[in-house]
XYZ file of C-alpha atoms in Angstrom:
430
model
C 22.097 143.946 -35.744
C 19.388 141.414 -34.303
C 20.252 138.808 -31.903
C 17.708 136.372 -33.171
C 18.420 133.656 -30.191
C 16.695 136.417 -27.889
C 15.273 138.520 -30.928
C 16.226 141.749 -30.115
C 17.925 144.864 -31.911
C 20.080 147.004 -30.264
C 20.696 150.144 -31.656
C 23.094 153.210 -30.388
C 21.983 156.735 -31.145
C 24.853 159.386 -31.742
C 24.094 160.586 -28.469
C 24.763 157.560 -26.488
C 20.972 156.706 -25.990
C 21.074 152.556 -26.331
C 18.002 151.155 -27.745
C 16.564 147.621 -26.846
C 13.823 146.284 -29.347
C 12.418 142.901 -28.889
C 9.208 141.932 -30.613
C 7.439 139.208 -28.840
C 4.656 137.604 -31.465
C 1.441 136.971 -29.698
C 1.658 139.408 -27.193
C -1.408 142.200 -27.199
C 0.808 144.311 -24.856
C 3.702 146.489 -25.348
C 6.529 147.477 -22.383
C 8.851 150.455 -22.182
C 11.488 150.110 -19.439
C 13.825 153.431 -19.034
C 16.956 152.936 -16.948
C 19.397 155.150 -15.799
C 22.646 154.810 -15.003
C 22.693 156.317 -11.363
C 20.997 155.260 -7.924
C 21.416 156.034 -4.309
C 24.971 155.035 -3.956
C 26.327 157.958 -6.650
C 24.856 160.636 -4.156
C 27.117 162.208 -1.929
C 26.072 162.563 2.077
C 24.577 166.080 1.572
C 21.882 164.972 -1.036
C 21.331 161.626 0.257
C 17.830 160.785 -1.444
C 17.906 162.791 -4.062
C 17.763 160.159 -6.894
C 14.691 159.279 -5.195
C 13.083 162.349 -4.661
C 13.587 163.096 -8.595
C 12.164 160.077 -9.583
C 8.846 160.997 -7.941
C 9.090 164.492 -9.309
C 8.869 163.189 -12.693
C 5.761 162.102 -12.550
C 4.247 165.340 -11.117
C 4.133 167.220 -14.624
C 5.895 168.079 -17.745
C 5.587 170.919 -20.009
C 3.075 168.491 -22.284
C 1.597 166.837 -19.145
C 1.708 169.833 -16.991
C 0.540 167.852 -13.830
C 0.272 164.137 -12.474
C -3.372 163.797 -13.364
C -2.058 164.541 -17.156
C 0.626 162.430 -16.985
C -2.006 159.248 -15.393
C -4.543 160.159 -17.590
C -2.679 159.794 -20.484
C -1.226 156.463 -19.536
C -3.780 155.201 -17.969
C -6.509 156.528 -20.632
C -5.350 153.935 -23.118
C -5.131 151.097 -21.080
C -1.572 151.487 -19.370
C -0.147 151.379 -16.472
C 3.422 152.895 -15.305
C 5.644 152.897 -12.375
C 9.162 154.408 -11.030
C 12.208 152.808 -8.899
C 15.243 153.793 -7.523
C 18.008 151.522 -6.598
C 21.329 151.501 -5.527
C 22.830 151.365 -9.096
C 20.006 152.039 -11.417
C 16.755 154.585 -12.018
C 13.935 152.758 -13.738
C 10.930 154.024 -15.322
C 8.333 151.910 -16.775
C 5.398 151.108 -18.323
C 2.854 148.309 -20.161
C 0.049 149.485 -22.899
C -1.462 147.742 -25.498
C 0.627 147.507 -28.312
C -1.194 149.804 -30.441
C -0.910 152.954 -28.199
C 2.685 152.535 -27.485
C 3.456 155.601 -29.263
C 1.419 157.342 -26.864
C 2.834 156.295 -24.034
C 6.337 156.514 -25.118
C 5.796 160.415 -26.217
C 4.332 161.127 -22.557
C 7.179 159.516 -20.901
C 9.579 161.223 -22.833
C 8.250 164.251 -21.806
C 8.503 163.238 -18.175
C 11.951 162.398 -18.532
C 12.918 165.539 -20.794
C 11.110 168.419 -19.745
C 9.498 167.518 -16.096
C 8.453 171.031 -14.635
C 9.555 170.682 -10.896
C 7.259 173.155 -9.938
C 8.134 174.467 -6.023
C 4.840 174.030 -4.922
C 4.769 170.364 -5.949
C 8.396 169.741 -4.624
C 7.127 170.826 -1.116
C 4.050 168.280 -1.537
C 6.275 165.855 -2.703
C 8.661 166.333 0.027
C 6.066 166.096 2.797
C 4.916 162.372 1.030
C 8.642 161.305 0.841
C 8.895 162.191 4.988
C 5.916 160.081 5.357
C 7.157 157.148 3.167
C 10.625 157.224 5.390
C 8.618 157.523 8.697
C 6.460 154.742 7.811
C 9.361 152.360 7.484
C 9.882 152.477 11.197
C 5.838 150.992 11.514
C 7.297 147.931 9.573
C 9.664 146.336 11.763
C 10.003 143.688 8.502
C 10.823 146.273 6.405
C 13.255 147.961 8.748
C 15.569 145.375 9.962
C 16.138 144.869 6.293
C 17.580 148.348 5.830
C 19.236 148.383 9.271
C 21.440 144.919 7.760
C 22.468 147.081 4.965
C 23.655 149.910 7.497
C 25.530 147.066 9.618
C 27.430 145.837 6.422
C 28.243 149.107 5.048
C 28.066 151.432 7.966
C 28.922 155.311 6.561
C 28.921 153.975 2.876
C 26.382 154.650 0.719
C 25.496 150.978 0.056
C 24.447 151.024 3.432
C 22.076 153.866 3.138
C 18.295 154.024 2.374
C 17.650 154.804 -0.985
C 15.273 157.219 -0.207
C 17.717 159.001 2.002
C 16.984 160.298 5.638
C 14.591 162.496 6.863
C 16.832 165.208 7.789
C 18.324 165.152 4.663
C 14.953 164.738 2.332
C 13.755 167.932 4.767
C 16.271 170.386 3.442
C 16.767 169.492 -0.332
C 16.761 172.140 -2.295
C 14.777 172.696 -5.554
C 18.251 173.623 -7.336
C 20.086 170.843 -5.885
C 17.560 168.383 -7.401
C 18.007 170.461 -11.127
C 21.937 170.569 -10.896
C 21.831 166.676 -9.680
C 19.202 165.593 -12.563
C 21.390 167.698 -15.221
C 24.711 166.096 -14.215
C 23.368 162.684 -14.609
C 20.061 162.464 -16.642
C 21.824 161.936 -19.871
C 21.360 160.146 -23.003
C 24.605 158.220 -23.031
C 23.728 156.996 -19.178
C 20.096 155.823 -20.513
C 19.064 152.609 -22.102
C 15.975 152.165 -23.478
C 14.309 148.910 -23.888
C 10.974 147.724 -25.494
C 9.539 144.611 -25.996
C 6.126 143.059 -27.030
C 3.695 143.859 -29.897
C 5.849 146.415 -31.693
C 7.550 147.226 -34.979
C 11.243 147.518 -34.688
C 11.626 150.733 -37.117
C 8.989 152.466 -36.219
C 10.067 152.278 -32.478
C 13.410 153.028 -33.574
C 12.264 156.217 -35.440
C 10.161 157.450 -32.941
C 12.901 157.201 -30.126
C 14.903 159.131 -32.463
C 12.469 161.803 -32.772
C 12.188 162.049 -29.048
C 15.698 162.024 -28.093
C 17.978 162.565 -31.168
C 18.296 166.260 -29.990
C 19.528 165.514 -26.521
C 23.062 166.490 -25.800
C 25.503 163.743 -23.834
C 27.816 164.575 -21.094
C 30.124 163.210 -18.478
C 28.896 162.002 -15.111
C 30.989 161.594 -12.015
C 31.036 157.716 -11.178
C 30.440 156.328 -7.690
C 32.856 155.604 -5.340
C 33.868 152.040 -4.528
C 32.237 150.627 -1.552
C 33.893 147.611 -0.115
C 32.460 146.524 3.808
C 34.514 146.829 6.159
C 35.982 143.560 8.065
C 36.126 145.432 11.595
C 32.734 146.951 11.322
C 30.669 146.594 14.743
C 28.696 143.425 13.687
C 25.579 143.868 15.772
C 22.886 146.743 15.271
C 19.990 146.675 17.562
C 16.792 148.955 18.002
C 14.383 148.330 20.829
C 10.710 148.221 19.586
C 7.541 146.755 21.302
C 7.022 144.136 18.734
C 5.212 141.027 19.157
C 7.959 139.167 17.137
C 11.646 139.673 17.212
C 12.767 140.564 13.566
C 15.871 139.474 12.550
C 18.457 139.803 9.447
C 21.643 137.671 9.793
C 24.056 138.675 6.431
C 27.341 137.374 5.336
C 29.210 138.671 2.481
C 28.026 138.428 -1.169
C 29.469 138.939 -4.759
C 29.468 141.381 -7.138
C 27.146 140.312 -10.198
C 29.701 140.192 -12.710
C 32.032 137.864 -10.573
C 32.697 134.218 -11.346
C 31.646 133.454 -8.104
C 28.040 135.035 -8.888
C 25.990 131.765 -9.688
C 27.253 129.760 -7.099
C 26.198 132.512 -4.447
C 22.719 132.160 -6.263
C 22.536 128.581 -6.048
C 23.754 128.700 -1.669
C 20.710 131.148 -1.962
C 18.528 128.556 -2.968
C 19.806 126.092 -1.059
C 19.508 127.838 2.069
C 16.583 130.165 2.450
C 14.695 130.302 -1.196
C 11.547 128.818 -1.374
C 9.978 125.911 0.926
C 11.939 123.003 0.052
C 14.973 125.272 1.333
C 17.261 124.173 4.371
C 16.465 127.299 6.695
C 12.414 126.854 5.953
C 12.898 122.828 6.907
C 14.710 123.113 9.119
C 13.749 126.203 11.226
C 10.570 126.444 10.833
C 9.044 122.969 9.683
C 11.444 120.733 12.230
C 12.336 123.151 15.163
C 9.090 125.481 14.747
C 11.617 128.307 15.763
C 10.331 130.889 13.011
C 7.084 131.462 11.167
C 8.412 133.243 8.272
C 12.029 132.596 6.948
C 13.726 133.214 4.178
C 16.960 134.454 2.549
C 18.105 136.943 -0.555
C 20.840 138.096 -2.474
C 22.012 141.447 -2.491
C 24.820 142.023 -5.510
C 26.433 145.417 -6.843
C 29.403 146.314 -9.179
C 32.214 145.089 -6.968
C 30.608 143.687 -3.986
C 27.224 142.258 -2.587
C 25.525 140.264 0.803
C 23.603 137.040 1.275
C 20.981 137.872 3.741
C 18.838 135.612 6.126
C 15.602 137.466 7.162
C 13.243 135.710 9.901
C 10.691 137.029 12.289
C 10.647 134.629 15.851
C 9.396 134.713 19.376
C 11.535 137.111 21.495
C 12.484 134.177 23.843
C 13.498 132.141 20.601
C 15.499 134.921 19.126
C 18.898 133.103 20.324
C 18.136 129.820 19.147
C 16.927 130.819 15.909
C 20.368 132.674 15.185
C 22.470 129.440 16.250
C 20.138 127.739 13.805
C 20.950 129.940 11.153
C 24.760 130.076 11.937
C 24.605 126.154 12.185
C 23.137 125.803 8.478
C 25.834 128.244 6.945
C 28.385 126.207 9.026
C 26.838 123.122 7.359
C 27.258 124.862 4.018
C 31.162 125.444 4.292
C 31.958 121.874 5.974
C 29.639 119.362 4.137
C 29.495 119.136 0.199
C 26.215 119.575 -1.013
C 24.636 116.433 -2.077
C 24.612 115.909 -5.815
C 20.440 115.336 -6.207
C 20.141 118.334 -3.698
C 21.770 120.713 -6.101
C 20.587 119.356 -9.062
C 17.040 120.184 -7.612
C 18.050 124.030 -6.680
C 19.821 124.056 -10.084
C 16.265 123.077 -11.874
C 14.407 125.887 -9.244
C 17.082 128.488 -10.320
C 16.561 127.547 -13.904
C 12.700 127.611 -13.519
C 12.758 130.979 -11.978
C 15.102 132.693 -14.725
C 12.739 131.362 -17.727
C 9.283 131.892 -15.811
C 10.348 135.168 -15.297
C 11.066 135.930 -19.004
C 6.894 135.483 -19.979
C 5.511 138.731 -19.981
C 6.619 141.783 -22.093
C 7.365 143.624 -18.817
C 10.135 141.052 -17.553
C 11.909 140.865 -21.048
C 11.683 144.520 -20.978
C 13.528 144.875 -17.786
C 15.913 141.713 -18.545
C 17.141 143.012 -21.774
C 17.309 147.084 -20.195
C 19.005 146.278 -16.813
C 21.483 143.817 -18.168
C 22.590 146.087 -20.504
C 22.980 148.963 -18.171
C 24.701 146.736 -15.329
C 26.930 144.822 -17.907
C 27.254 147.191 -20.928
C 25.706 143.621 -22.977
C 22.937 141.548 -22.773
C 23.309 137.862 -21.258
C 21.388 135.370 -23.355
C 18.658 133.175 -21.640
C 21.131 130.264 -22.628
C 23.959 131.419 -21.539
C 22.676 132.175 -18.217
C 21.461 128.513 -17.734
C 24.524 127.495 -19.310
C 26.748 128.974 -15.963
C 24.045 128.012 -13.298
C 24.383 124.331 -14.841
C 28.180 124.632 -14.575
C 28.338 125.203 -10.764
C 29.885 122.402 -8.913
C 29.504 121.093 -5.420
C 33.312 122.142 -5.100
C 32.381 125.895 -6.258
C 29.593 125.920 -3.440
C 31.619 124.723 -0.781
C 34.156 127.282 -1.908
C 32.124 130.247 -2.423
C 30.516 128.886 1.183
C 33.857 129.074 3.235
C 34.690 132.544 1.508
C 31.333 134.316 2.153
C 30.581 132.977 5.311
C 33.678 133.642 7.531
C 33.022 134.323 10.696
C 34.459 137.787 10.160
C 31.950 138.740 7.839
C 28.812 137.824 9.860
C 26.323 140.827 10.469
C 23.191 140.847 12.615
C 20.157 143.620 12.867
C 17.569 142.828 15.424
C 14.486 145.034 15.856
C 12.152 143.586 18.965
C 11.753 144.162 22.385
C 15.248 143.095 23.084
C 17.286 145.517 25.114
C 20.413 146.801 22.945
C 22.484 145.955 25.866
C 21.972 142.546 24.800
C 24.539 143.189 21.879
C 27.577 141.747 23.220
C 25.502 138.091 23.725
C 24.365 138.323 20.196
C 27.729 139.259 19.051
C 29.102 135.904 20.756
C 26.441 133.960 19.067
C 27.647 135.101 15.451
C 30.940 133.183 16.014
C 29.212 129.968 16.266
C 30.111 129.737 19.936
């Protein structure tokens, strides 16, 4: 049945594959997004990184397109571009193409997904590429500290791991382990396919039935609950000879289906999303404690985190941490002025609306929501939830999430790990 407010049609094949098609009048492009309900949190420790490795291998050749070059020529040769991404809960494969070439690209991607070659020589080459990717993270302390803070929040848990795994595990992942994992998790009933843009609903539905209709469904294992431990060691430090000290300070967040998700989204806007945010104005503009500061939210099925990240002069790291804690405390203790809340609501609403103007964004919006929520939220519903957040909601969620026992700190820079106790004391607000 079509949903006319967002103009999409949902079709479920007999094998459980869900297809969402969206005709966007006036667009010259069409975008495809394949979302599989599998990501790094599904992986046992012994094969951590396997989802990411599989995602890489699907671009390395399939039955009809037997090399990476053949796949890229099939898509780029008609003016398209394509990519893949592995997250904690989803693995996605996306492409954008001039609308008339959609059938060509859909056929190419279907073959990548259903008939990958996993040539042993290509597996070994890609293993080296992924190991280099993992090693390069340590050359970028800003990226590394964002991984370290997840480890601090979810120590020894799947949500605390790098999605790409570790050099140690990736080095010994076996060819057969990858094939077994893919056979287990890559099933039509764990796939949402979203197509948006200059398309004909019926033609896309018919082609998808031809390409995927004979694929057999099967149940696959679920992930284990991954709640952050209250009593975890709150500070992680890595000493590295850098000009700046790279800091991430995290607190508890919310699940994406929680009633507190939208208040937290607005708290993030108030705190550190954009140049008018409190952290940017206070810590960069007024106190000159950091050149670069911001915040972001991670939300998963049953948990989440809010992370403040900053790059600071090493001698001023304690001052910056105190200033961040002061802003967290202020949100707990002082009601947000009504005019500030309205401004942030407008900022968040604008981000949602502007983020849906392209075919790729629309395909991703529909596909990821269907995959995570088993339904699609209409934009008006989401905006209504943003608008419904009250000053009291903001303060209540801040008090829950910013309690001192949930504060975690990751630091990469010239400071010695011997100072961890001092930094731990700062987290208490003392």
